[in-house]
CSV table of C-alpha atoms in Angstrom, one decimal:
chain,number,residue,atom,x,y,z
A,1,UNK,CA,63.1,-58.0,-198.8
A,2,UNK,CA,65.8,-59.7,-197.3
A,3,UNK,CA,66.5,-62.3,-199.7
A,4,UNK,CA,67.1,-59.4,-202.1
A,5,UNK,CA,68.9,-58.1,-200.1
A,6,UNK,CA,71.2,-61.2,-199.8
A,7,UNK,CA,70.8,-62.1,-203.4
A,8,UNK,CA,72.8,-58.7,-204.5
A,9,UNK,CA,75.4,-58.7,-201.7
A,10,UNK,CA,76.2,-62.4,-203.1
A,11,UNK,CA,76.8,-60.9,-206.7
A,12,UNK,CA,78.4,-57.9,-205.1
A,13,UNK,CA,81.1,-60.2,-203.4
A,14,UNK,CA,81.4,-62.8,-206.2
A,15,UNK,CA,82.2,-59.9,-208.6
A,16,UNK,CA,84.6,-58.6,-205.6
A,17,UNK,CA,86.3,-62.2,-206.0
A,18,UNK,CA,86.4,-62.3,-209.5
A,19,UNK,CA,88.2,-58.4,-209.4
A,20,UNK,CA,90.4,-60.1,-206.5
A,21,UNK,CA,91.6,-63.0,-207.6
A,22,UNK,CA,92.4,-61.3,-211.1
A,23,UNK,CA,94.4,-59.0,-209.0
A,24,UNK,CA,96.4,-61.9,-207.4
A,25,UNK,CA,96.8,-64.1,-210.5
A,26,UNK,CA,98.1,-61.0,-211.8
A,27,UNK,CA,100.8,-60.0,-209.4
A,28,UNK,CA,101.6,-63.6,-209.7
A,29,UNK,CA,102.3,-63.4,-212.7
A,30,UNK,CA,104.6,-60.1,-212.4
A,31,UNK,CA,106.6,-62.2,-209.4
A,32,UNK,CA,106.9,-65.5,-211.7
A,33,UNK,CA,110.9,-64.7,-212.9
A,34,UNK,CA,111.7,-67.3,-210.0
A,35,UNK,CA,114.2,-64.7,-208.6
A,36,UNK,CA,115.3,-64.7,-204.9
A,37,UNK,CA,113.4,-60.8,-204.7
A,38,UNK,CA,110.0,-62.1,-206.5
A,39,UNK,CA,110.0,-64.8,-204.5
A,40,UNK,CA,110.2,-62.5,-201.1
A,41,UNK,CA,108.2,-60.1,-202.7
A,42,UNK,CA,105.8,-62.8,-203.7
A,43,UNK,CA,105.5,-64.3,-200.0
A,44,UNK,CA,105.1,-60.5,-198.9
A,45,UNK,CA,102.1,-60.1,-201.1
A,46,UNK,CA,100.9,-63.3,-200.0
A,47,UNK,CA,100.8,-62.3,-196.4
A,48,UNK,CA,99.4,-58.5,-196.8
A,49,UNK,CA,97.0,-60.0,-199.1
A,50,UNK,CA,96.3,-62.9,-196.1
A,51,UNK,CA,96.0,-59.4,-193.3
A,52,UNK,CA,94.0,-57.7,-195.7
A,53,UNK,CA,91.6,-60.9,-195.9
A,54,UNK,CA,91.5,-62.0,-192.1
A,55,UNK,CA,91.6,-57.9,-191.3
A,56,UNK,CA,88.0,-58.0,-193.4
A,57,UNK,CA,86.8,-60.7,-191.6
A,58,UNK,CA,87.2,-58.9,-188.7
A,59,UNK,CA,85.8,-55.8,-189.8
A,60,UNK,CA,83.1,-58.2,-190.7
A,61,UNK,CA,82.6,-59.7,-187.2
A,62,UNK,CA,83.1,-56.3,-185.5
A,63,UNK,CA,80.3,-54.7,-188.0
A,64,UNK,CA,78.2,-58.0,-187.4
A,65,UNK,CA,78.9,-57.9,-183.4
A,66,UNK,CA,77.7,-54.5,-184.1
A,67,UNK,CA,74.8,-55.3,-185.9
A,68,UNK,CA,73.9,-58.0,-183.4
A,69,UNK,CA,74.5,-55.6,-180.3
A,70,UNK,CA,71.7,-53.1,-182.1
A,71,UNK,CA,69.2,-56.0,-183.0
A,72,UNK,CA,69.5,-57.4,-179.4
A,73,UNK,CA,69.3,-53.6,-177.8
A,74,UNK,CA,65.7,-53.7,-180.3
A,75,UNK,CA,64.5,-56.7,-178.8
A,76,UNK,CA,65.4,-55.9,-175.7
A,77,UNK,CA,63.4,-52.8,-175.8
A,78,UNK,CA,60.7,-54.1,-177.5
A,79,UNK,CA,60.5,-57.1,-175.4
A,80,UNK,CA,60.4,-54.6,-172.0
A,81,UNK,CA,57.4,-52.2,-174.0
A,82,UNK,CA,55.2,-56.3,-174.0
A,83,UNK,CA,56.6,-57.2,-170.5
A,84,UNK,CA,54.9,-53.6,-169.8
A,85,UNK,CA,52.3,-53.8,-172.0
A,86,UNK,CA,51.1,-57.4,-170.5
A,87,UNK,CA,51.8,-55.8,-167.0
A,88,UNK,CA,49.1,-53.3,-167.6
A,89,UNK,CA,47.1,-56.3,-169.5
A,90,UNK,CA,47.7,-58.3,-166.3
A,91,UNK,CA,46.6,-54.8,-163.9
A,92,UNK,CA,43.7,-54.0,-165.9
A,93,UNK,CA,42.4,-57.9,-165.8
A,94,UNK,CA,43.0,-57.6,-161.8
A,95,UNK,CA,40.8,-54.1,-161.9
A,96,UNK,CA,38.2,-55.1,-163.7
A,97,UNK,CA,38.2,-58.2,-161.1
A,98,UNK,CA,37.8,-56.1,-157.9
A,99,UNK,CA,35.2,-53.7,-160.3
A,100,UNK,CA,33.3,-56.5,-161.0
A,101,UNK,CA,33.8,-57.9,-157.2
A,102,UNK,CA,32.9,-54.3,-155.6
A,103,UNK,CA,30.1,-54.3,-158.1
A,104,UNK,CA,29.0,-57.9,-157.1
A,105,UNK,CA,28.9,-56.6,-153.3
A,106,UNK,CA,27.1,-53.5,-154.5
A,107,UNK,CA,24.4,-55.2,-155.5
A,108,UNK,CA,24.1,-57.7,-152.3
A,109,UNK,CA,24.1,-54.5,-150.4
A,110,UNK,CA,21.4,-52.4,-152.5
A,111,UNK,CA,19.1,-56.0,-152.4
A,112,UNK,CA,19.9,-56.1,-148.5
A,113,UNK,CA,19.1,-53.1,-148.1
A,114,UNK,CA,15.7,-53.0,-150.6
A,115,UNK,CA,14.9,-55.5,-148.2
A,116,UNK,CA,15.4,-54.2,-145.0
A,117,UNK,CA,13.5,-50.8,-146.3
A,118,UNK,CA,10.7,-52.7,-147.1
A,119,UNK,CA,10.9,-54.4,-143.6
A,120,UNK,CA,11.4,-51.1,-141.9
A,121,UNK,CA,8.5,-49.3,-143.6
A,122,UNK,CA,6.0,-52.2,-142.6
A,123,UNK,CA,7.0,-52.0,-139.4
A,124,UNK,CA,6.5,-48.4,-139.6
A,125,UNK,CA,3.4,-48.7,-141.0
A,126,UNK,CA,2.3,-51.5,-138.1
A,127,UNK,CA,3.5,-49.1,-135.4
A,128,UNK,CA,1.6,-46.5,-136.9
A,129,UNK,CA,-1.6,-48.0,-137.1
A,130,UNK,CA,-1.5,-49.8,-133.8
A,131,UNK,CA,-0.1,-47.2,-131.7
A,132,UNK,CA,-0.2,-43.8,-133.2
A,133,UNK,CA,-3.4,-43.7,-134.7
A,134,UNK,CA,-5.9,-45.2,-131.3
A,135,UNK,CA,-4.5,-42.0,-129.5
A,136,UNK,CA,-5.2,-39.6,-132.4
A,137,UNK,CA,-8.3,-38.4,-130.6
A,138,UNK,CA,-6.9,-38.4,-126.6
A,139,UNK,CA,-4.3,-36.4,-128.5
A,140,UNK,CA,-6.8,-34.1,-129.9
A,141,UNK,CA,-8.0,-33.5,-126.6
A,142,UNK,CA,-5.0,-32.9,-124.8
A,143,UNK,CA,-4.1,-30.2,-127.4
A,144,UNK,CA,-7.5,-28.7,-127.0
A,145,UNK,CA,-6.9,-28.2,-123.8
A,146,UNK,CA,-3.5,-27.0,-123.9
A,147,UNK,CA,-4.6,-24.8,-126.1
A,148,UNK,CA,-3.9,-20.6,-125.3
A,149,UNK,CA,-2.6,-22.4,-121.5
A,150,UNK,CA,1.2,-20.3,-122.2
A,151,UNK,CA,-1.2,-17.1,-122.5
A,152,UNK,CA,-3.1,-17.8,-119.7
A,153,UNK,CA,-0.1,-18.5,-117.8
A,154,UNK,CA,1.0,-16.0,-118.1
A,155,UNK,CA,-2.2,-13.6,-117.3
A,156,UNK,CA,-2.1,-15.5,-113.9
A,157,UNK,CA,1.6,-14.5,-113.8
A,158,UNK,CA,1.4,-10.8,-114.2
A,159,UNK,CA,-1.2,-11.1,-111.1
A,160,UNK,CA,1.6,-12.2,-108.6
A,161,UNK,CA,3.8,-9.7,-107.6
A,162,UNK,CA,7.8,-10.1,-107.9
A,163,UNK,CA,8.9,-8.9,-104.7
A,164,UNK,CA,6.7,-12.1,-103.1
A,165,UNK,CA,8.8,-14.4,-105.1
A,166,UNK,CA,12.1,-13.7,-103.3
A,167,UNK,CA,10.7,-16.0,-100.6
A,168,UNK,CA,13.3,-17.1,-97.5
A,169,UNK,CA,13.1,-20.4,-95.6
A,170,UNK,CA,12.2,-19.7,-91.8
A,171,UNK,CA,12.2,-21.8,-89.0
A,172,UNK,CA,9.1,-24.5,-90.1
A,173,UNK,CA,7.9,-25.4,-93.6
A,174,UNK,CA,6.9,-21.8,-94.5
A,175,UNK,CA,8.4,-19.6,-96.7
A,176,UNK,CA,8.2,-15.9,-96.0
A,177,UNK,CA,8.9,-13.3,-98.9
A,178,UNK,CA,11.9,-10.9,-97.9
A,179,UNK,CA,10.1,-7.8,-98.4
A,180,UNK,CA,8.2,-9.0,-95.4
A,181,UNK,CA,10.9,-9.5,-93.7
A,182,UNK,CA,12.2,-8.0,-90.2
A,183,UNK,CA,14.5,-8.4,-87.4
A,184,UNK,CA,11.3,-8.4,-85.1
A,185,UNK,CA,9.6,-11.1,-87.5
A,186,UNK,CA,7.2,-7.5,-88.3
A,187,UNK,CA,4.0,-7.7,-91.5
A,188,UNK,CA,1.3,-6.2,-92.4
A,189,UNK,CA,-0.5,-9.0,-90.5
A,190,UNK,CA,1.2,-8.4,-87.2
A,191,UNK,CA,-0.1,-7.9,-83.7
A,192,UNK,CA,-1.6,-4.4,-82.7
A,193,UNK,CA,1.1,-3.9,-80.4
A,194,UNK,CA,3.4,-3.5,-83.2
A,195,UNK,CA,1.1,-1.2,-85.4
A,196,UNK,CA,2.8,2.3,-84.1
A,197,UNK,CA,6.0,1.1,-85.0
A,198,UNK,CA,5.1,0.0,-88.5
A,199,UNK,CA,3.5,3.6,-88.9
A,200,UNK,CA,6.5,4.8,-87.7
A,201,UNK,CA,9.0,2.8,-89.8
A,202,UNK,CA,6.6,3.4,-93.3
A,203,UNK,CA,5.9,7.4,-92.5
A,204,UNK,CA,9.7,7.2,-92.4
A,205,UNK,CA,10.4,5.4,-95.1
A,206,UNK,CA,12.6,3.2,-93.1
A,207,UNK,CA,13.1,-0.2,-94.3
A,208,UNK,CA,11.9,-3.3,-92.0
A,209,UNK,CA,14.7,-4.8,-92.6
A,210,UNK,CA,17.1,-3.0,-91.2
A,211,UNK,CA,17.9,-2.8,-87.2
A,212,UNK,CA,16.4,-0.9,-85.2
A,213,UNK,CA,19.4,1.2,-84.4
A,214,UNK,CA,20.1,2.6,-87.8
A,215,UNK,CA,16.6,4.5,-87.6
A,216,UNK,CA,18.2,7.3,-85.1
A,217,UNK,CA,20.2,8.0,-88.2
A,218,UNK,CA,17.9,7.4,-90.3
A,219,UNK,CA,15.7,10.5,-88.7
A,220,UNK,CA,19.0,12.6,-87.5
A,221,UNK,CA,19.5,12.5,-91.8
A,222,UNK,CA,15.9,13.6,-92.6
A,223,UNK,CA,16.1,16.6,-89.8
A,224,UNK,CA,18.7,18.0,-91.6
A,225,UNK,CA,17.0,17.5,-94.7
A,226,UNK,CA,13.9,19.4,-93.3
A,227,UNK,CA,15.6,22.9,-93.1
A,228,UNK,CA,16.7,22.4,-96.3
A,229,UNK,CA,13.6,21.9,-98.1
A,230,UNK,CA,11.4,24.1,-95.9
A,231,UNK,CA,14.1,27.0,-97.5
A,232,UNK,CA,13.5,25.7,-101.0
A,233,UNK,CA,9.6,25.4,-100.6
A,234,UNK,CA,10.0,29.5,-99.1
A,235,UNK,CA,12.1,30.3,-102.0
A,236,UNK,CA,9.8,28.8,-104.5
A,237,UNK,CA,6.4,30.4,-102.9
A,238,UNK,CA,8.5,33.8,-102.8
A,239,UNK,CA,9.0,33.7,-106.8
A,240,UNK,CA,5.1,32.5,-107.3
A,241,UNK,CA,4.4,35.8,-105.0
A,242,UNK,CA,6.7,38.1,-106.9
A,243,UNK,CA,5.6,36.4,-110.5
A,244,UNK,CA,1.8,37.3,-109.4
A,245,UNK,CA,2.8,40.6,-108.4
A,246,UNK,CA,4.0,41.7,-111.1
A,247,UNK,CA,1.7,40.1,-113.5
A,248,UNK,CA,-1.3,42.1,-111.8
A,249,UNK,CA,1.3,45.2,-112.0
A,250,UNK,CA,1.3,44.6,-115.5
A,251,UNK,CA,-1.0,46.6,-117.7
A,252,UNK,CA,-2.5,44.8,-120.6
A,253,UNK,CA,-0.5,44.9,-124.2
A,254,UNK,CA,-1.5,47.6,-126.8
A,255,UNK,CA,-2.0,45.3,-129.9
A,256,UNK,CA,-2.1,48.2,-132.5
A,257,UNK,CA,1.1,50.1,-130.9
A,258,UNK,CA,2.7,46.5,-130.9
A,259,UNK,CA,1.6,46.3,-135.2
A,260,UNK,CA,3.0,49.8,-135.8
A,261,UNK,CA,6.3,49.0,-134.5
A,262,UNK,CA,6.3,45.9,-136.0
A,263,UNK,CA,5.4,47.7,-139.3
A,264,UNK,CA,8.3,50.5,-138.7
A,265,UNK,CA,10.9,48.2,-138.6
A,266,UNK,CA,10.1,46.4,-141.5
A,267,UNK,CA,9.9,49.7,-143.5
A,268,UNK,CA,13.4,50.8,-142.1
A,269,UNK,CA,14.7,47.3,-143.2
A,270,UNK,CA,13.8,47.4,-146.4
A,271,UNK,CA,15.1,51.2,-146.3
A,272,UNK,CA,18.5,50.0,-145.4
A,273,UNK,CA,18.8,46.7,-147.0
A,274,UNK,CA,16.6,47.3,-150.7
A,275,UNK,CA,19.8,49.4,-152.0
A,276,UNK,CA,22.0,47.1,-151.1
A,277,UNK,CA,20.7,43.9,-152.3
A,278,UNK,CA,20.0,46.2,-155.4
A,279,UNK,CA,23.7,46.8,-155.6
A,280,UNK,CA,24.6,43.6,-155.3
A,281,UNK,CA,22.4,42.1,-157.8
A,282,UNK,CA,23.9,45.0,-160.5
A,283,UNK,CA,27.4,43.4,-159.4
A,284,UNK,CA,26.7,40.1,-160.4
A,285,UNK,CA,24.7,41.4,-163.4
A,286,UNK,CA,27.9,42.9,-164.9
A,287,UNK,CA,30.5,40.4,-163.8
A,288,UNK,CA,28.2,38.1,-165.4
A,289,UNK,CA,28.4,40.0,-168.9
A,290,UNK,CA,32.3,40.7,-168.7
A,291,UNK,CA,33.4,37.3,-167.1
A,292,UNK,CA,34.8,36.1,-170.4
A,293,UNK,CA,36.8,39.1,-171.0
A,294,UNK,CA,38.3,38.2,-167.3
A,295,UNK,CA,38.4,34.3,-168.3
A,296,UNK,CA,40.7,35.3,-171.5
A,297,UNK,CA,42.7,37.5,-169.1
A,298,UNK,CA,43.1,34.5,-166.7
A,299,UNK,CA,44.2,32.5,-169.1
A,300,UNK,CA,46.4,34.8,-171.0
A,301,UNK,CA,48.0,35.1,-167.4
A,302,UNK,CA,49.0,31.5,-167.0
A,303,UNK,CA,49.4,30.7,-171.0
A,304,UNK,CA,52.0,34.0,-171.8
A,305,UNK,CA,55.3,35.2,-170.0
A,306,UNK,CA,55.0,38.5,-168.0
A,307,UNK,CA,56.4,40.9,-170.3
A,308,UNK,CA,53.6,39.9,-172.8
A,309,UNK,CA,50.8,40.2,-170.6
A,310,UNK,CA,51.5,43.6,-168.4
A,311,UNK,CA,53.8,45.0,-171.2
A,312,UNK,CA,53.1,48.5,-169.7
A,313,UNK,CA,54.2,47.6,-166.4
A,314,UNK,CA,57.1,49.5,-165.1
A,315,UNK,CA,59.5,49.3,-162.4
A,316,UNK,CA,61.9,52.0,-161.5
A,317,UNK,CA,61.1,53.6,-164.9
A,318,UNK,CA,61.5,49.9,-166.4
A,319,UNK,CA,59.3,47.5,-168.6
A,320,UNK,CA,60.5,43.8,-167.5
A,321,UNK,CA,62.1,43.3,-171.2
A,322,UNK,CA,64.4,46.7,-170.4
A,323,UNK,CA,65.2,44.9,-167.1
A,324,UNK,CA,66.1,41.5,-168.8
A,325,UNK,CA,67.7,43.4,-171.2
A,326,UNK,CA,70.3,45.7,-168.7
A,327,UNK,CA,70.9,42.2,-167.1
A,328,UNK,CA,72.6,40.4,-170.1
A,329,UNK,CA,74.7,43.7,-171.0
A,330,UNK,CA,76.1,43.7,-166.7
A,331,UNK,CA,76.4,40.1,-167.5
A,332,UNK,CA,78.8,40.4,-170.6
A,333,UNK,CA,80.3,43.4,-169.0
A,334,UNK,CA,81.3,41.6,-165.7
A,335,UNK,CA,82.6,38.7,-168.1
A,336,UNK,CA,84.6,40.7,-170.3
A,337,UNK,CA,86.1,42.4,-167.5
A,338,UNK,CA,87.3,39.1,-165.8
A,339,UNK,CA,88.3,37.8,-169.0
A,340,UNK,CA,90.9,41.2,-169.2
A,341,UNK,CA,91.6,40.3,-165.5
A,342,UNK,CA,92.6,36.9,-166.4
A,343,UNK,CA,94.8,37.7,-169.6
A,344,UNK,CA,96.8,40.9,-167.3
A,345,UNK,CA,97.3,37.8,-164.8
């Protein structure tokens, strides 16, 4: 391609020659009368046609330079898409190295680690069988036995009473519950000595542990009490007396007087109430049959003006369309009137 493309720019500029130097030979030949102008105007050709020349050849370099500039901007880029094209060649060599590496120490890991599974599970298996397996039966055993024991724990635990396991530390290794507990060291197993004031103390309901000066107050509070509830146990025996007075006062209750009243008042109920609820119904019979006629007045009501709905209504003699009517003849009036106003002004 391009040696035809240099074959015709050779004819182009041999025939550009050939036109030229007929030109020249030509103008010679007009400036050949040897004359003192033809010979300046001979020179002058000479050196316009020498500018024209070198001014081509530098066209020619310039276009060239040109041309060069372009070619080496081309390479250039094309040289920095390889450089980037081998970098990536070069990157992708270096990752499919380390792939290959991490894949090389994948697979010593997975076979290290086949093995050391295999090592594990025959030591699991050894243990297994030399430990685990001789004690299957003492196991057995044990579990039989601690079989239902939570239950029965707890059976033996709802035996034992709380208040004995609020125990206090005493002088000596003993442990005394608190409810036991007194400031004359007083229990259910104490002396006989000490039995009246036990009595004393539980008929009061004064507790052990309290000292032996708060039980004046203790019974000072339950005298006053006493007056109290002797009043209330008097008032309540009154009411029994008084309520089984006057039940055997009382004569018995006439059944049959009891159903004729009861029989009386239904009759005069039904007297009073039958026309009524008769009424009633005949209302809702009839409203019932008409309500359309009072739908279509409804509606009429809230579709049409006024004067079209209640054209018979009157006010002061007046329909509401004789009304609207005086209105816009005071309204012309009282404009025509301020309209002469105006014009007398």
């Amino acid at each position: 391609m391009l040696c035809v493309q240099q074959i015709s720019l050779h004819a182009q500029e041999r025939s550009l020659s050939a036109q030229l130097d007929a030109l020249v030979q030509k103008m010679h030949r007009l400036l050949s009368d040897g004359s003192e102008r033809s010979i300046l105007a001979r020179a002058v050709f000479d050196l316009e046609l020498r500018v024209v020349r070198l001014r081509g050849y530098r066209d020619g370099l310039l276009q060239g330079c040109h041309q060069l500039k372009e070619v080496v901007t081309t390479r250039h880029a094309e040289l920095q898409g390889l450089q980037a094209k081998r970098q990536r060649i070069l990157d992708f060599r270096h990752l499919v190295k380390e792939k290959q590496e991490n894949i090389r120490v994948l697979i010593k890991g997975t076979s290290f680690i086949k093995s050391q599974l295999r090592k594990d599970q025959a030591e699991i298996q050894d243990f297994i069988k030399k430990k685990l397996l001789p004690q299957a039966q003492q196991l057995e055993l044990e579990t039989q036995q601690l079989r239902d024991h939570v239950d029965r724990t707890v059976q033996q635990f709802g035996a034992v009473a709380l208040p004995c396991l609020l125990r206090r530390e005493l002088s000596g290794p003993r442990c005394v519950p608190a409810h036991e507990l007194s400031i004359h060291r007083l229990s259910r197993t104490a002396p006989a000595e000490y039995r009246a004031f036990l009595n004393v103390c539980n008929g009061a309901a004064f507790p052990l542990y309290k000292a032996p000066e708060e039980l004046l107050p203790h019974m000072a509070e339950l005298k006053k009490m006493l007056p109290f509830l002797r009043a209330r146990l008097a008032s309540k025996q009154r009411a029994l007396g008084n309520l089984q007075h006057q039940l055997e006062k009382a004569p018995e209750p006439d059944v049959p007087a009891l159903v004729c009243r009861v029989q009386a008042h239904d009759r005069e109920q039904a007297r009073e109430l039958l026309p009524r609820i008769q009424q009633v119904t005949e209302q809702c019979r009839w409203r019932m049959e008409h309500w359309q006629e009072v739908q279509a007045v409804i509606d009429a009501w809230w579709e049409q003006p006024g004067q079209f709905v209640l054209p018979g209504e009157r006010r002061l003699g007046f329909t509401l369309q004789q009304w609207l009517e005086r209105w816009t003849l005071a309204t012309r009036a009282l404009q025509q009137q301020q309209q002469q106003q105006h014009s007398w002004a």
